[in-house]
């Protein structure tokens, strides 16, 4: 099994691969996803299933589920990559492409490396975006902005810098996005879980947060930071201003780094709450909080853009020590730079067509596409919440933001016992059965974390056409109700 043709043992095999790598898990593309890939191949080979297609609702990948790209974004990127297209392209597109060409390290060469921070023109426009978002009085230093291959890229960098080894720990929400627990495993550090309160709309429970921190300290774990995901993934909640102020004060009192995952900041579907950046709230609290360290992350994979495959994002390191910034720069420079097409994608997300600069027709078309895409996501967030809450033995909080709902499933004792016989958790058994009966790919709550004795799954609102989305929900409802009757 582990021998090469020469009879020598394989250099990389189960016994020799790093234990840290083996410990890292990423449920979003775990057991259920891999099974869906197998089924997809079998369908291509002509095998029949009780469904016509696979609905990849396991991941926030909008264009895989039919979302159309923003026209201006794609046209500019196409002409930036292939300048020959400028001969016959829209004047607004041509003007934007030419503005990039003058700023590239080697004119017209998008294929050349950029500086390791990322293109200066893009970072300047990120700065302007932040001023529009947070107010002109909130300072931004472009030397503290690092462009990246999606948000995950700089999350990885910051965890490498922050977590030194087995003596360290990082506070992460439960449920959490499994990127964080995987990176903690790779660093050899400790996850320090704090539980979000499902009964209070997945809000922060400060008493539980204090308890988690105290328990870690008693175990001699050096807590180095706290991760906050807002809007929530997988929980789809918007944090209240009160919660945000409380966690800022907590991070300041404990002298730990606040890591704000804000990649879904545009995806706010509720009129009941306003989304704020942690940086804005921190500065509005004034001294001493406005001077504390914060890193925030953003991405073009989410929001309205949905350009997951282009891999564009950035982080801003606020109030960081100069030496720390130098070390982050060093790590970023090891990989030279993030991909330049993704960097242009970031610019197009933070620097859209503006009245007075681009033509009226260009601005109106862009706004119309944005309103259509956002309106569709908002409509389906409402449908998802309502449909899930009508299903047998399922309860679900309102989906306020992001791209996911995280419903709770009340499994019977008989279902739980059946899952034990199969040597798996009941939520995993449910998700695998759902896939094999409906073609819907959902992720078991055990991959994100959940309170002991509870079961959940994550599902997206991203199937693009509302009619098709409702058809998918019909399949899920029929499966769910039959599943519970089977194990009644």
Coordinates of C-alpha atoms in Angstrom, one line a residue, residues 36-239:
X36 CA -21.7 14.9 -4.4
X37 CA -18.6 14.9 -6.7
X38 CA -18.8 11.1 -7.0
X39 CA -22.5 11.3 -7.8
X40 CA -21.9 14.0 -10.4
X41 CA -19.4 11.8 -12.2
X42 CA -21.9 8.8 -12.0
X43 CA -24.6 11.0 -13.5
X44 CA -22.3 12.0 -16.4
X45 CA -21.7 8.3 -17.0
X46 CA -25.5 7.9 -17.5
X47 CA -26.5 6.5 -14.1
X48 CA -30.0 7.6 -13.0
X49 CA -30.8 9.2 -9.7
X50 CA -34.1 10.5 -8.2
X51 CA -33.1 14.1 -9.1
X52 CA -32.0 15.9 -12.2
X53 CA -29.0 17.9 -10.9
X54 CA -26.7 18.7 -8.0
X55 CA -27.5 21.8 -6.0
X56 CA -24.2 22.9 -4.5
X57 CA -25.6 24.7 -1.4
X58 CA -22.6 23.7 0.7
X59 CA -20.5 26.8 -0.1
X60 CA -20.9 30.5 -0.8
X61 CA -20.1 30.2 -4.5
X62 CA -22.8 32.3 -6.2
X63 CA -21.8 31.9 -9.8
X64 CA -21.8 28.1 -9.5
X65 CA -25.5 28.4 -8.7
X66 CA -26.4 30.7 -11.6
X67 CA -25.6 34.2 -10.4
X68 CA -24.6 36.4 -13.3
X69 CA -21.3 38.4 -13.1
X70 CA -21.5 42.2 -13.0
X71 CA -21.0 43.3 -16.7
X72 CA -18.7 46.3 -16.0
X73 CA -16.4 44.1 -13.8
X74 CA -16.0 41.4 -16.4
X75 CA -15.6 43.8 -19.4
X76 CA -12.9 45.7 -17.7
X77 CA -11.1 42.6 -16.6
X78 CA -11.3 41.1 -20.1
X79 CA -9.8 44.2 -21.7
X80 CA -7.2 44.5 -19.0
X81 CA -6.0 41.0 -19.7
X82 CA -6.4 41.4 -23.5
X83 CA -5.7 45.0 -24.6
X84 CA -6.7 44.1 -28.1
X85 CA -10.3 44.4 -27.0
X86 CA -9.9 48.1 -26.3
X87 CA -10.2 48.7 -30.1
X88 CA -14.0 47.9 -30.0
X89 CA -15.0 48.3 -26.3
X90 CA -17.3 50.6 -24.5
X91 CA -15.7 54.1 -23.8
X92 CA -16.2 53.8 -20.0
X93 CA -14.5 50.4 -20.0
X94 CA -11.7 51.7 -22.1
X95 CA -11.1 54.6 -19.8
X96 CA -11.0 52.4 -16.7
X97 CA -8.6 49.9 -18.4
X98 CA -6.3 52.7 -19.5
X99 CA -6.3 54.1 -15.9
X100 CA -5.0 50.7 -14.7
X101 CA -2.4 50.5 -17.5
X102 CA -0.7 53.7 -16.3
X103 CA -0.5 52.3 -12.8
X104 CA 0.9 48.8 -13.5
X105 CA 4.6 48.2 -12.7
X106 CA 5.1 47.5 -16.4
X107 CA 2.6 49.3 -18.6
X108 CA -0.1 47.1 -20.1
X109 CA 1.5 44.0 -18.4
X110 CA -1.2 42.6 -16.0
X111 CA 0.8 39.4 -16.1
X112 CA 3.8 41.0 -14.2
X113 CA 4.2 40.8 -10.5
X114 CA 2.9 43.7 -8.5
X115 CA 4.5 45.0 -5.3
X116 CA 3.9 42.6 -2.4
X117 CA 1.3 44.9 -0.7
X118 CA -0.6 44.9 -3.9
X119 CA -1.1 47.6 -6.5
X120 CA -0.9 51.0 -4.9
X121 CA -3.9 52.4 -7.0
X122 CA -6.1 49.6 -5.7
X123 CA -5.0 50.2 -2.1
X124 CA -5.8 53.9 -2.5
X125 CA -9.3 53.1 -3.7
X126 CA -9.8 50.6 -0.8
X127 CA -8.9 53.6 1.4
X128 CA -11.5 55.8 -0.3
X129 CA -14.1 53.0 0.0
X130 CA -13.4 52.8 3.8
X131 CA -13.8 56.6 4.1
X132 CA -17.2 56.3 2.4
X133 CA -18.2 53.4 4.6
X134 CA -16.8 54.6 8.0
X135 CA -16.6 58.4 7.6
X136 CA -13.8 60.6 6.4
X137 CA -12.5 61.2 10.0
X138 CA -11.6 57.5 10.5
X139 CA -7.9 57.3 9.4
X140 CA -6.7 54.7 6.8
X141 CA -3.0 54.0 6.0
X142 CA -2.5 52.2 2.7
X143 CA 0.7 50.7 4.1
X144 CA -1.6 48.8 6.5
X145 CA -3.6 47.3 3.6
X146 CA -2.5 44.0 2.1
X147 CA -4.2 42.8 -1.1
X148 CA -4.7 39.0 -1.2
X149 CA -6.0 35.9 -3.0
X150 CA -9.4 36.1 -1.3
X151 CA -9.8 36.8 2.4
X152 CA -8.7 33.4 3.5
X153 CA -5.2 34.2 2.2
X154 CA -4.6 37.0 4.7
X155 CA -6.4 35.2 7.5
X156 CA -3.8 32.5 7.0
X157 CA -1.0 35.1 7.2
X158 CA -2.3 36.7 10.3
X159 CA -2.7 33.3 12.1
X160 CA 0.9 32.5 11.1
X161 CA 2.1 35.8 12.7
X162 CA -0.2 35.6 15.8
X163 CA 0.0 32.0 16.9
X164 CA 3.4 30.9 18.0
X165 CA 2.7 27.3 19.0
X166 CA 1.1 25.0 21.6
X167 CA 1.1 27.6 24.3
X168 CA -1.2 29.9 22.4
X169 CA -5.0 29.9 21.8
X170 CA -7.5 31.8 19.6
X171 CA -11.1 32.5 20.6
X172 CA -13.4 31.4 17.9
X173 CA -17.2 31.5 17.7
X174 CA -19.2 28.3 17.8
X175 CA -20.7 27.8 15.2
X176 CA -17.6 28.9 13.2
X177 CA -16.3 29.0 9.7
X178 CA -13.9 25.9 9.7
X179 CA -11.1 27.9 8.1
X180 CA -10.2 29.1 11.6
X181 CA -10.1 25.8 13.4
X182 CA -8.1 24.3 10.5
X183 CA -5.5 27.1 10.7
X184 CA -5.3 26.7 14.5
X185 CA -4.6 23.0 14.0
X186 CA -1.9 23.8 11.5
X187 CA -0.2 26.2 13.9
X188 CA -0.3 23.7 16.8
X189 CA -2.2 26.1 18.9
X190 CA -5.5 25.7 20.8
X191 CA -9.0 26.6 19.7
X192 CA -10.8 28.5 22.5
X193 CA -14.5 28.2 21.6
X194 CA -17.2 30.6 22.8
X195 CA -20.8 29.8 22.0
X196 CA -23.2 32.1 20.1
X197 CA -26.7 32.2 21.6
X198 CA -29.2 30.6 19.3
X199 CA -32.1 31.6 21.4
X200 CA -31.1 35.2 21.0
X201 CA -30.7 35.2 17.3
X202 CA -27.1 33.9 17.4
X203 CA -26.0 37.0 19.3
X204 CA -22.8 37.1 21.4
X205 CA -23.2 35.9 25.0
X206 CA -20.6 37.9 26.9
X207 CA -20.9 35.7 30.0
X208 CA -20.0 32.7 28.0
X209 CA -17.2 34.6 26.3
X210 CA -15.7 35.5 29.7
X211 CA -16.1 31.9 30.9
X212 CA -14.3 30.6 27.8
X213 CA -11.4 33.0 28.3
X214 CA -11.2 32.2 32.0
X215 CA -11.2 28.4 31.3
X216 CA -8.4 28.8 28.8
X217 CA -6.3 30.9 31.2
X218 CA -6.8 28.2 33.9
X219 CA -5.4 25.7 31.4
X220 CA -2.3 27.9 30.9
X221 CA -3.3 28.8 27.4
X222 CA -2.1 32.2 26.2
X223 CA -5.1 33.6 24.5
X224 CA -3.8 35.8 21.6
X225 CA -6.9 37.0 19.8
X226 CA -10.6 36.7 19.2
X227 CA -12.3 36.0 15.8
X228 CA -15.7 37.7 15.1
X229 CA -17.6 36.9 11.9
X230 CA -20.1 39.6 11.1
X231 CA -22.4 39.0 9.3
X232 CA -22.3 35.5 10.6
X233 CA -21.1 32.4 8.9
X234 CA -22.8 29.9 9.1
X235 CA -25.4 31.6 11.3
X236 CA -26.5 34.5 9.0
X237 CA -26.9 37.1 11.9
X238 CA -26.0 40.7 12.1
X239 CA -24.3 41.7 15.4

